XYZ file of C-alpha atoms in Angstrom:
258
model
C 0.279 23.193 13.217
C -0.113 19.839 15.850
C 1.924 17.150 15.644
C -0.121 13.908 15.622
C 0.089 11.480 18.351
C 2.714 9.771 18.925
C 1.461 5.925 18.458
C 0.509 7.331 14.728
C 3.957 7.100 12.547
C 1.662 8.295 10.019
C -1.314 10.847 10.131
C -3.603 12.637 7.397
C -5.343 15.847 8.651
C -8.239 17.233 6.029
C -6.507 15.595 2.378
C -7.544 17.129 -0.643
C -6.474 16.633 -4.113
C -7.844 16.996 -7.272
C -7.045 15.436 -10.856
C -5.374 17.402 -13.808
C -9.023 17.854 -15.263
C -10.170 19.167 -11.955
C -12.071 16.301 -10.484
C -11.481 15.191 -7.118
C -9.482 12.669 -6.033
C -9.544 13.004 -2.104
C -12.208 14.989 -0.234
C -10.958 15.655 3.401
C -10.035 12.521 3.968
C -8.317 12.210 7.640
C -7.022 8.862 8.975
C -3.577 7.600 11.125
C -1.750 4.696 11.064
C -0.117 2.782 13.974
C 3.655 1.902 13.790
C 3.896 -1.754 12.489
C -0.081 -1.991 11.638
C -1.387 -3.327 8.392
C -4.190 -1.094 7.163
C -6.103 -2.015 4.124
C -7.750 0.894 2.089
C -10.308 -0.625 0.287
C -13.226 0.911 -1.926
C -14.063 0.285 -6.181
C -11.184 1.634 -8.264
C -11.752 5.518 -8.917
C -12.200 5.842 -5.103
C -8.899 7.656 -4.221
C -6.827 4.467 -3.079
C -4.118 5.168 -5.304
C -4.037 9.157 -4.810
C -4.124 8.798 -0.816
C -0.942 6.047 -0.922
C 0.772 8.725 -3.049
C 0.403 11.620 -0.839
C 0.934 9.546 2.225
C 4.066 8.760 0.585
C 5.211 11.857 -0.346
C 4.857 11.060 -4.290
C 2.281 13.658 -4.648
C 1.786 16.868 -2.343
C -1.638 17.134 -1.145
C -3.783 20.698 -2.234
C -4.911 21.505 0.985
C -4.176 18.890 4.229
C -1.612 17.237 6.325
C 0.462 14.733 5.978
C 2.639 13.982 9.173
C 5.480 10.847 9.524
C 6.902 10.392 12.799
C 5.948 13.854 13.772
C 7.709 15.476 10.886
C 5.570 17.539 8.707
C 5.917 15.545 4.620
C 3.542 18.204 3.435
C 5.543 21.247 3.744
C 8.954 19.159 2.548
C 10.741 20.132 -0.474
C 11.082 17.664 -3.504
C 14.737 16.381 -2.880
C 13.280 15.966 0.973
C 10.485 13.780 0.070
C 12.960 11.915 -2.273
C 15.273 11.428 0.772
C 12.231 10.261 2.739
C 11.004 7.480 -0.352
C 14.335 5.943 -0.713
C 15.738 5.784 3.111
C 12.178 5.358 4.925
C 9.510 3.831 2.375
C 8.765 1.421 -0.315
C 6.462 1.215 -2.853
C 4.907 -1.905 -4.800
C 3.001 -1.054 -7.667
C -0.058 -3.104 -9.596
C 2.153 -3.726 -12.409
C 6.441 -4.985 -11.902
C 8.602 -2.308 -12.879
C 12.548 -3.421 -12.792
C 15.554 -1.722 -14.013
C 16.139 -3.701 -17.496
C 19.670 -3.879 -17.301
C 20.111 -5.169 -13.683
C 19.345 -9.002 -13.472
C 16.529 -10.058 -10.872
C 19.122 -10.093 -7.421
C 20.233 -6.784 -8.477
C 16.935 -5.375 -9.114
C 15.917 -6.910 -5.300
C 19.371 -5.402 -4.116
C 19.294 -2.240 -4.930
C 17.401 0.199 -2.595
C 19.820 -1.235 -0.021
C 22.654 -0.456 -2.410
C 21.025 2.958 -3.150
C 21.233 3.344 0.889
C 24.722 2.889 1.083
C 24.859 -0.962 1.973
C 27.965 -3.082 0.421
C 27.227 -5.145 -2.317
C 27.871 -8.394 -0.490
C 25.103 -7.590 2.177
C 22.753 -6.026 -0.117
C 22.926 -9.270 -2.101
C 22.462 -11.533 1.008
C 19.692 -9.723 2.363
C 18.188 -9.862 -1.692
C 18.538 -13.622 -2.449
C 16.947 -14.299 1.372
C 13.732 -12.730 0.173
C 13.412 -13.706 -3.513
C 13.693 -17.513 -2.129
C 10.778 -16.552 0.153
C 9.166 -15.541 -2.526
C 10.020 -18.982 -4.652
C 11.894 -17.120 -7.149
C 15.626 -17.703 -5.482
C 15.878 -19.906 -8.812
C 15.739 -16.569 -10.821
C 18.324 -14.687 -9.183
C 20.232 -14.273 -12.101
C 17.900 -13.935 -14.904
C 17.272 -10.910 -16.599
C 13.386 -9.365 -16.089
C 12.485 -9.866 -19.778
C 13.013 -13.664 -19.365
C 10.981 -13.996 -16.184
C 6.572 -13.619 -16.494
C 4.952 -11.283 -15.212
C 3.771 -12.875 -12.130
C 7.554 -13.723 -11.402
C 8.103 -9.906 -11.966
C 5.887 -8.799 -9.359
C 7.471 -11.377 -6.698
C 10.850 -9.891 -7.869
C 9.242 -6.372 -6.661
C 7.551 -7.813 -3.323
C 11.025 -9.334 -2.647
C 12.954 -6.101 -3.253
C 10.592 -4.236 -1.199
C 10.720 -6.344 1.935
C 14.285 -6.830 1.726
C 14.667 -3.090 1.971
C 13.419 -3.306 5.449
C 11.379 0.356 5.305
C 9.348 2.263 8.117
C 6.014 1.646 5.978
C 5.757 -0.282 3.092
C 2.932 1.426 0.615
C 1.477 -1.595 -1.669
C -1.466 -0.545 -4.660
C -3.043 -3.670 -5.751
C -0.033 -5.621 -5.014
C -1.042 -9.179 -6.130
C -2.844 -7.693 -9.299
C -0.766 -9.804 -11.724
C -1.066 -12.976 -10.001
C -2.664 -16.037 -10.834
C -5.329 -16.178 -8.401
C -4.068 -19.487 -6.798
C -0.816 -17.935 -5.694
C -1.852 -14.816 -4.416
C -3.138 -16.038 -0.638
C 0.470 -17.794 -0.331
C 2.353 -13.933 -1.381
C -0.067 -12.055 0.821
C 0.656 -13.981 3.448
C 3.996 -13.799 3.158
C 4.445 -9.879 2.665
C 1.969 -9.861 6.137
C 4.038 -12.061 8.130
C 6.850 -10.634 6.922
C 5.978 -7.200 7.529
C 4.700 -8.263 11.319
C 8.005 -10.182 12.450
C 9.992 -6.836 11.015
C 7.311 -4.131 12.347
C 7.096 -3.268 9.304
C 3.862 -0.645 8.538
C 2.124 -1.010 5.384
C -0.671 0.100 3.591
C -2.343 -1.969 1.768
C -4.860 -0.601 -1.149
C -7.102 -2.763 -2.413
C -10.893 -3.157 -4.169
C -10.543 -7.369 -2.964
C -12.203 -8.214 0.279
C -10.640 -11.247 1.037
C -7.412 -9.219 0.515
C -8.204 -6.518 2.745
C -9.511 -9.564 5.651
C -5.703 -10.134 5.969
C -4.891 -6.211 7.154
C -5.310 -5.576 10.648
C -8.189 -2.847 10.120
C -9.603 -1.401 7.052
C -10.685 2.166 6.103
C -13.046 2.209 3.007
C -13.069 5.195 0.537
C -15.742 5.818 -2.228
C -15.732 8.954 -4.450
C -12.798 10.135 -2.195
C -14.116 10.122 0.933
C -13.915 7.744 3.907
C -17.325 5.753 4.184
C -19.168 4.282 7.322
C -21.019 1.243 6.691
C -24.235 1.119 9.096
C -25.758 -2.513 9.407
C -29.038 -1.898 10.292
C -31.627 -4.253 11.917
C -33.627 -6.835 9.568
C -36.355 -5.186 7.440
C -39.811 -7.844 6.923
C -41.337 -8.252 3.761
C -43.737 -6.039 4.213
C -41.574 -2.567 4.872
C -40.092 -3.711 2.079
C -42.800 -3.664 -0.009
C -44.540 -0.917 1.571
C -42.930 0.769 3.703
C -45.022 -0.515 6.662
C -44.319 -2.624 9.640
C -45.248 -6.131 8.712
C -44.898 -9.186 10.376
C -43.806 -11.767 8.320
C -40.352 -12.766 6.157
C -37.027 -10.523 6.557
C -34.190 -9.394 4.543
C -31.189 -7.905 5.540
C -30.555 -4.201 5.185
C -27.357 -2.218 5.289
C -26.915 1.982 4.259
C -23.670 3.427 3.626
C -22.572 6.815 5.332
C -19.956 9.556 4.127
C -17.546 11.123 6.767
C -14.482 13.476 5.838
């Protein structure tokens, strides 16, 4: 068993996974990921975005495959391991908010740090930084049932960034959000994550989303896809298959690769 390179702080050798029911989720899907790089994974929803964050993360353990972070094998961890890893190393932001109920919104921000043995006073600094950079500093002591749900899911950008992790894993992260304010929060979770070197992984089915990531890998049916552009096609091969001479129209096929 090779460790990756070591530019890669993460690496996935070969992934496959399959659904309860038996269908597949990921197909040999191999990729890395450069320390402080934004990486969208983009493809239609049922392509494995979800399933590949969660394995890269260490919320799932692959079937067969490799998952590597900072050399160190996540695939052959133990549970309590990979729930070491999740709380000191990584964040998560899901497509829907989920808070603690009972914790107002600068607690809910605060506490992974407080979960990582920072004092309250710093943890709480470090939260109400990042929930006025998120323009809901003005919420800092409601509760999450008084806020809506757009305000929710700033609450959980906020607590993730504040957390400072190695690689931030974010599913559909501006999913609740009206679709005027999500170019202002996805640019600032990218700057934010750049002036930190933070690395995150960004899945998304939204191309103007995935335009903001510094490269993107595309699944479909749980494979990484290669989109060919090919040269323009004239009316005539169109219609018959033929070389013709007059008219063109653009032409582009779509190739599988594990």
């Amino acid at each position: 068993m090779e460790a990756p390179p070591d530019h890669d702080v993460l690496c996935a050798r070969a992934l496959h996974f399959q659904h309860h029911d038996g269908s597949p989720a990921l197909q040999g899907v191999s990729l890395g990921v450069r320390e402080g790089e934004i990486l969208a994974v983009s493809g239609p929803r049922g392509s494995g975005k979800t399933t590949l964050l969660r394995c890269l993360s260490g919320l799932v353990r692959p079937q067969d495959g490799e998952v590597w972070f900072n050399g160190v094998a996540v695939h052959t961890m133990g549970p309590l391991r990979r729930e070491r890893l999740r709380r000191d190393r990584f964040c998560w932001i899901d497509p829907a908010p989920v808070l603690v109920p009972e914790l107002n919104v600068w607690e809910n921000t605060a506490l992974p740090l407080m979960l990582r043995g920072t004092g309250r006073p710093r943890a709480k600094t470090a939260a109400l930084e990042w929930l006025e950079r998120l323009d809901v500093g003005d919420k800092a002591r409601r509760r999450p049932h008084e806020l809506q749900q757009a305000e929710r899911q700033r609450v959980c950008i906020a607590r993730a960034l504040a957390s400072a992790p190695a690689v931030l894993f974010a599913d559909e992260p501006t999913a609740p959000l009206h679709r005027a304010d999500r170019a202002s929060v996805l640019r600032t979770l990218t700057t934010a994550a750049r002036s930190h070197g933070i690395t995150v992984l960004l899945a998304t089915h939204d191309a103007r989303t995935a335009a903001l990531a510094d490269r993107t890998v595309a699944l479909l049916d749980g494979r990484r896809v290669r989109t060919v552009h090919l040269p323009p096609a004239t009316e005539a091969t169109v219609a018959t298959g033929t070389t013709g001479t007059t008219g063109t129209e653009g032409r582009a096929a779509c190739s599988l690769s594990a």
